Amino acid sequence: MQQIIRAKPPAARSGVAPGPAVRHVVVDEASAGQRLDNFLAKTLKGAPKSLIYRIVRSGEVRVNKGRATADTRLALGDEVRVPPVRLAARGEQALTPAREFPVVYEDEHLLAVDKPAGVAVHGGSGVSFGVIEQLRRARPQARMLELVHRLDKETSGLLLIAKKRSALTALQDQFRSRETGKTYAALVIGAWPAHKKVIDVPLHKYLTGEGERRVRAVAPGAEEGRRSITLVQVVQAFADYTLLDVTIKTGRTHQIRVHLAHEGHPIVGDDKYGDFALNRAWARGQALAGHRFARMFLHARRLRFDHPATGQPLELESPLPRECAELLQHL
C-alpha cells in the first residue's frame, strides 16, 4: 500500500468522528514490518501525526483486537482496527513533484541516495511529501521503493531505500541488531574534550502538546529511559567550535543531537536542541565575518552494512555538502 501522504494546513482542525464505519485493514506484504504510526499515516491520508498518536494512545486503534503502541511493528496478516476519522475540508494541494536525488549506490536490490538538508524523508506531520514520495513519482516503473531507515529533515547525507521486500527485511534486521556502522560529521559549539569518546546516557522520547516529537536525556536507571550509546572522535578543533566524527551504536530518535547538547556542546544550527541565539546569528551572517549558515551541521557521511542479497560488506561515503565545507574553510 503506497500512498501519497498530504498533511492538512496547520489552521485546520481534526477529530474522531462518529461515522463512517470502523475499518478493519489486513496488513499486506507491502506494509509488513512497518511501524503502526507510519501504517496509519498511509491509511488515513492527510491525518496529522498528532491525531494518529492520539487515537493510538486512546486505544481506538487495535492490532489483532489488542491495544498497541505507535512503534508496534506490524506483521503480514495482522488485522488493524482503524477508527472513523473526520478531516476538515482542505483546499486542493499540489501533486507530489517527481524528483531524483544524487545516487551513491544502486543495484536491483537497493538504492542509496545523498539526501539534502531541509527535505523530509517522508510526508506527514505537516510535510506534504518527502524523499520517498518524490522518488516514487520519478520512478513510476519501480515495483517497490521503501525507506530502510530515516534521517531527520535537518540532517543531510546517506539514505538507504529498498527495491525488494527481501532487501528491506534483511537491511532492517541489520539496523535493529546494530550490525551497521553509521558515522556522522557534526560541528559543535565549544571545545570538545578529546578524552570524551563515549556517551552512554539513556534517552526518553515524548510528545509536546502540539504532537511534536522531542527527546531528553534521563538519569541512568530511569524507568522511561532507553539505553543510548554514541561514540565521538575529534576530527578538527577550531577557536570556538569542534568538528566531530560521531558513530551511533543505538538508533534512538534525535540521539546525536540530544547527546551532544547534553554534554554542553550542541550542534551548530540545531533548531530543537541548540543555541537558538547563535543559530540566528549564523543565519543572519553575524557569527563569522558576514558568512551565513542557515542549516544544521549534521551530515550522515559514512554507512557500512552487508549487502542484503550477497552478504558482501558495503561501505558508502558522502562528502560534506558545499555549504558545510565552505563553513569549515571560513573557520
Coordinates of C-alpha atoms in Angstrom, one line a residue:
M1 CA 0.0 0.0 0.0
Q2 CA 1.8 3.1 -1.3
Q3 CA 0.0 6.3 -0.9
I4 CA 1.0 10.0 -1.0
I5 CA 0.6 11.5 2.4
R6 CA -0.7 15.0 2.4
A7 CA -0.8 16.9 5.7
K8 CA -3.6 19.4 6.1
P9 CA -2.9 23.1 6.8
P10 CA -2.0 24.0 10.4
A11 CA -5.1 26.0 10.9
A12 CA -7.4 23.1 10.1
R13 CA -8.9 21.1 12.9
S14 CA -9.4 17.3 13.0
G15 CA -11.0 14.8 15.3
V16 CA -12.6 11.4 15.7
A17 CA -16.0 11.4 14.1
P18 CA -18.9 9.1 15.0
G19 CA -19.1 7.9 11.4
P20 CA -18.5 6.4 8.9
A21 CA -17.9 2.8 10.0
V22 CA -14.8 1.4 11.6
R23 CA -12.4 -0.3 9.1
H24 CA -10.5 -3.5 9.6
V25 CA -7.4 -3.4 7.4
V26 CA -5.3 -6.6 6.9
V27 CA -1.6 -5.9 6.6
D28 CA -0.3 -6.9 3.2
E29 CA 3.2 -7.7 2.1
A30 CA 4.0 -4.1 1.2
S31 CA 3.1 -2.9 4.7
A32 CA 4.6 -5.8 6.7
G33 CA 7.4 -4.6 9.0
Q34 CA 6.1 -1.0 9.2
R35 CA 5.6 0.8 12.5
L36 CA 1.9 1.3 13.3
D37 CA 2.1 5.1 13.2
N38 CA 3.5 5.0 9.7
F39 CA 1.0 2.5 8.6
L40 CA -1.8 4.7 9.9
A41 CA -0.3 7.8 8.2
K42 CA -0.7 6.0 4.8
T43 CA -4.1 4.6 5.6
L44 CA -5.5 7.9 7.0
K45 CA -4.4 10.1 4.2
G46 CA -3.9 13.7 5.3
A47 CA -4.2 12.9 9.1
P48 CA -1.6 14.8 11.2
K49 CA 0.7 12.8 13.3
S50 CA -0.8 14.4 16.5
L51 CA -4.2 12.8 15.6
I52 CA -2.6 9.5 14.8
Y53 CA -0.8 9.4 18.2
R54 CA -3.9 10.4 20.0
I55 CA -6.1 7.6 18.6
V56 CA -3.4 5.1 19.3
R57 CA -3.0 6.2 22.9
S58 CA -6.7 6.2 23.4
G59 CA -7.0 2.5 22.4
E60 CA -9.2 3.3 19.4
V61 CA -6.6 1.6 17.1
R62 CA -6.3 -2.1 17.7
V63 CA -4.0 -4.7 16.3
N64 CA -5.4 -8.2 16.3
K65 CA -8.1 -6.9 18.7
G66 CA -5.4 -5.9 21.3
R67 CA -4.0 -2.5 22.2
A68 CA -0.8 -1.4 20.6
T69 CA 1.7 1.5 20.7
A70 CA 2.8 3.8 17.9
D71 CA 6.1 1.9 17.5
T72 CA 4.4 -1.6 17.2
R73 CA 5.8 -3.4 14.2
L74 CA 3.1 -4.9 12.0
A75 CA 3.4 -8.4 10.5
L76 CA 1.9 -9.9 7.4
G77 CA -1.7 -10.8 8.0
D78 CA -2.2 -8.6 11.1
E79 CA -5.6 -7.0 11.4
V80 CA -5.6 -3.3 12.3
R81 CA -8.8 -1.7 13.6
V82 CA -8.9 1.8 12.1
P83 CA -11.4 4.1 13.8
P84 CA -13.5 6.6 11.8
V85 CA -11.7 9.9 11.4
R86 CA -13.1 13.1 10.1
L87 CA -10.7 15.6 8.5
A88 CA -11.7 19.1 7.8
A89 CA -12.1 20.1 4.2
R90 CA -8.8 21.2 2.6
G91 CA -8.1 23.2 -0.5
E92 CA -6.6 21.3 -3.4
Q93 CA -2.9 20.7 -2.8
A94 CA -0.2 20.4 -5.4
L95 CA 0.7 17.0 -6.6
T96 CA 4.0 15.5 -5.3
P97 CA 6.7 16.5 -7.7
A98 CA 8.9 13.9 -9.3
R99 CA 12.4 14.3 -8.1
E100 CA 15.6 12.2 -8.3
F101 CA 18.3 12.6 -5.7
P102 CA 22.1 12.1 -6.1
V103 CA 22.7 8.4 -6.3
V104 CA 25.6 7.0 -4.3
Y105 CA 24.9 3.3 -5.0
E106 CA 22.2 1.4 -6.8
D107 CA 21.5 -2.2 -7.9
E108 CA 18.4 -4.3 -8.3
H109 CA 18.0 -4.7 -4.5
L110 CA 18.7 -1.3 -3.0
L111 CA 19.3 2.4 -3.7
A112 CA 21.4 4.8 -1.6
V113 CA 20.9 8.5 -2.2
D114 CA 22.5 11.6 -0.8
K115 CA 19.7 13.5 0.9
P116 CA 20.0 17.3 1.1
A117 CA 19.2 19.1 4.4
G118 CA 15.8 20.5 4.7
V119 CA 14.0 17.6 2.9
A120 CA 12.0 15.2 5.0
V121 CA 12.4 11.5 4.2
H122 CA 8.6 11.0 4.0
G123 CA 5.4 13.0 4.2
G124 CA 3.4 13.6 7.4
S125 CA 3.4 15.8 10.4
G126 CA 3.0 19.0 8.4
V127 CA 5.0 17.8 5.4
S128 CA 3.1 17.0 2.3
F129 CA 5.8 14.9 0.7
G130 CA 9.4 13.7 1.2
V131 CA 12.2 11.9 -0.5
I132 CA 10.3 8.6 -0.8
E133 CA 7.2 10.1 -2.3
Q134 CA 9.2 12.2 -4.8
L135 CA 11.3 9.1 -5.8
R136 CA 8.1 7.1 -6.4
R137 CA 6.8 9.8 -8.7
A138 CA 10.1 10.0 -10.5
R139 CA 10.2 6.2 -10.9
P140 CA 6.7 5.0 -11.7
Q141 CA 8.0 1.8 -13.2
A142 CA 9.6 0.7 -9.8
R143 CA 7.7 -2.1 -8.3
M144 CA 8.7 -1.1 -4.8
L145 CA 10.6 1.7 -3.1
E146 CA 10.6 1.7 0.7
L147 CA 12.7 3.5 3.3
V148 CA 15.1 1.3 5.2
H149 CA 15.8 3.9 7.9
R150 CA 15.3 7.6 8.5
L151 CA 17.2 10.8 8.7
D152 CA 15.9 14.0 10.4
K153 CA 14.7 16.6 7.9
E154 CA 17.5 18.9 9.0
T155 CA 20.2 16.2 8.5
S156 CA 21.9 15.6 5.2
G157 CA 23.6 12.5 3.9
L158 CA 23.3 8.8 3.1
L159 CA 19.8 7.4 3.0
L160 CA 19.0 3.7 2.1
I161 CA 15.9 2.7 0.1
A162 CA 15.0 -0.9 -0.6
K163 CA 13.8 -2.0 -4.0
K164 CA 12.7 -5.5 -2.9
R165 CA 10.8 -6.8 0.1
S166 CA 13.6 -9.3 0.8
A167 CA 16.2 -6.5 0.8
L168 CA 14.0 -4.3 3.1
T169 CA 13.6 -7.1 5.7
A170 CA 17.3 -8.0 5.6
L171 CA 18.5 -4.5 5.9
Q172 CA 16.1 -3.5 8.7
D173 CA 17.2 -6.6 10.6
Q174 CA 20.8 -5.4 10.4
F175 CA 19.8 -1.9 11.6
R176 CA 17.7 -3.3 14.5
S177 CA 20.5 -5.7 15.6
R178 CA 23.1 -2.8 15.3
E179 CA 25.1 -4.6 12.7
T180 CA 25.5 -1.5 10.7
G181 CA 28.1 1.3 11.0
K182 CA 26.6 4.9 10.7
T183 CA 29.1 7.8 11.1
Y184 CA 28.1 11.4 11.0
A185 CA 30.0 14.7 10.7
A186 CA 28.9 17.2 13.3
L187 CA 30.2 20.7 14.1
V188 CA 29.5 21.5 17.7
I189 CA 29.8 24.7 19.8
G190 CA 32.9 24.9 22.0
A191 CA 36.0 22.8 22.6
W192 CA 35.0 19.2 22.8
P193 CA 37.2 17.4 25.4
A194 CA 39.4 14.9 23.5
H195 CA 39.1 12.3 26.3
K196 CA 35.3 12.2 26.0
K197 CA 34.8 9.4 23.5
V198 CA 31.7 7.6 24.7
I199 CA 28.3 9.0 25.7
D200 CA 26.2 6.3 27.4
V201 CA 23.2 8.3 28.6
P202 CA 19.5 7.0 28.5
L203 CA 17.1 8.9 26.3
H204 CA 13.3 9.4 26.7
K205 CA 11.1 10.2 23.8
Y206 CA 7.9 12.2 24.4
L207 CA 5.4 14.4 22.5
T208 CA 4.8 18.1 23.1
G209 CA 1.3 19.5 23.4
E210 CA 1.3 20.1 19.7
G211 CA 2.2 16.4 19.0
E212 CA 5.8 17.1 18.0
R213 CA 8.4 14.6 18.9
R214 CA 11.1 15.6 21.4
V215 CA 13.8 13.7 23.3
R216 CA 15.5 14.3 26.6
A217 CA 18.4 12.7 28.5
V218 CA 17.3 11.0 31.7
A219 CA 19.2 9.6 34.7
P220 CA 20.7 6.1 34.4
G221 CA 18.1 3.6 35.7
A222 CA 15.2 5.8 34.9
E223 CA 12.2 3.7 34.0
E224 CA 11.3 5.7 31.0
G225 CA 14.8 5.8 29.6
R226 CA 16.2 3.7 26.8
R227 CA 19.9 3.0 26.8
S228 CA 21.7 5.0 24.1
I229 CA 25.3 4.9 23.1
T230 CA 27.2 7.4 21.0
L231 CA 30.9 7.3 20.1
V232 CA 32.7 10.6 19.5
Q233 CA 36.1 11.4 17.9
V234 CA 37.6 14.8 17.4
V235 CA 38.4 15.5 13.8
Q236 CA 39.4 19.2 13.9
A237 CA 39.4 21.8 16.6
F238 CA 38.7 25.5 15.9
A239 CA 38.8 28.5 18.1
D240 CA 35.2 28.2 19.3
Y241 CA 33.9 25.1 17.6
T242 CA 34.9 21.4 17.1
L243 CA 34.3 19.1 14.1
L244 CA 33.4 15.6 15.3
D245 CA 33.0 12.2 13.8
V246 CA 30.0 10.6 15.6
T247 CA 29.1 6.9 15.4
I248 CA 25.9 5.7 16.9
K249 CA 25.7 2.2 18.4
T250 CA 21.9 2.6 19.1
G251 CA 19.4 4.3 16.8
R252 CA 17.3 6.5 19.0
T253 CA 15.3 9.4 17.7
H254 CA 17.4 12.6 17.7
Q255 CA 20.1 10.6 19.6
I256 CA 23.2 12.5 18.3
R257 CA 21.6 15.9 18.8
V258 CA 20.4 15.3 22.3
H259 CA 23.6 13.5 23.4
L260 CA 25.9 16.3 22.2
A261 CA 23.7 19.0 23.7
H262 CA 23.5 17.1 27.0
E263 CA 27.3 17.2 27.1
G264 CA 27.2 21.0 26.7
H265 CA 28.2 21.1 23.1
P266 CA 25.1 21.5 20.9
I267 CA 25.3 21.2 17.1
V268 CA 25.6 24.4 15.1
G269 CA 22.2 25.2 13.6
D270 CA 20.2 22.7 15.6
D271 CA 16.7 24.3 15.9
K272 CA 15.4 21.9 18.5
Y273 CA 18.2 21.4 21.0
G274 CA 20.8 24.0 20.0
D275 CA 21.8 27.5 20.9
F276 CA 18.9 29.5 19.4
A277 CA 20.6 32.9 19.7
L278 CA 23.8 31.7 18.0
N279 CA 21.7 29.9 15.3
R280 CA 20.1 33.2 14.4
A281 CA 23.4 34.9 14.3
W282 CA 24.7 32.3 11.9
A283 CA 21.6 32.5 9.7
R284 CA 22.0 36.4 9.5
G285 CA 25.7 36.3 8.8
Q286 CA 26.6 37.9 12.1
A287 CA 28.5 35.0 13.7
L288 CA 31.5 35.0 11.4
A289 CA 32.5 37.9 9.2
G290 CA 29.3 38.0 7.2
H291 CA 29.3 34.3 6.4
R292 CA 25.7 33.0 6.5
F293 CA 25.0 29.4 7.6
A294 CA 21.3 28.5 7.8
R295 CA 21.1 24.8 8.4
M296 CA 22.1 22.2 11.0
F297 CA 25.7 20.9 10.6
L298 CA 24.9 17.2 10.9
H299 CA 25.8 15.0 7.9
A300 CA 25.5 11.2 7.5
R301 CA 28.8 10.7 5.8
R302 CA 29.5 7.0 6.0
L303 CA 27.4 3.9 6.1
R304 CA 28.6 0.3 6.5
F305 CA 26.4 -2.8 6.1
D306 CA 26.3 -6.2 4.5
H307 CA 24.6 -6.4 1.1
P308 CA 21.1 -8.0 1.6
A309 CA 21.5 -10.4 -1.2
T310 CA 25.2 -11.3 -1.4
G311 CA 26.2 -10.7 2.2
Q312 CA 29.3 -8.8 1.0
P313 CA 30.3 -5.8 3.1
L314 CA 29.5 -2.4 1.6
E315 CA 30.9 0.9 2.7
L316 CA 29.3 4.0 1.3
E317 CA 30.6 7.6 1.7
S318 CA 29.2 11.0 1.1
P319 CA 31.4 14.1 1.1
L320 CA 30.4 17.2 3.1
P321 CA 27.8 19.4 1.4
R322 CA 29.3 22.5 -0.2
E323 CA 27.8 24.9 2.5
C324 CA 29.3 22.8 5.3
A325 CA 32.8 22.5 3.6
E326 CA 32.8 26.3 3.0
L327 CA 31.9 27.0 6.6
L328 CA 34.9 24.9 7.8
Q329 CA 37.1 26.9 5.4
H330 CA 35.9 30.2 6.9
L331 CA 36.5 28.9 10.4

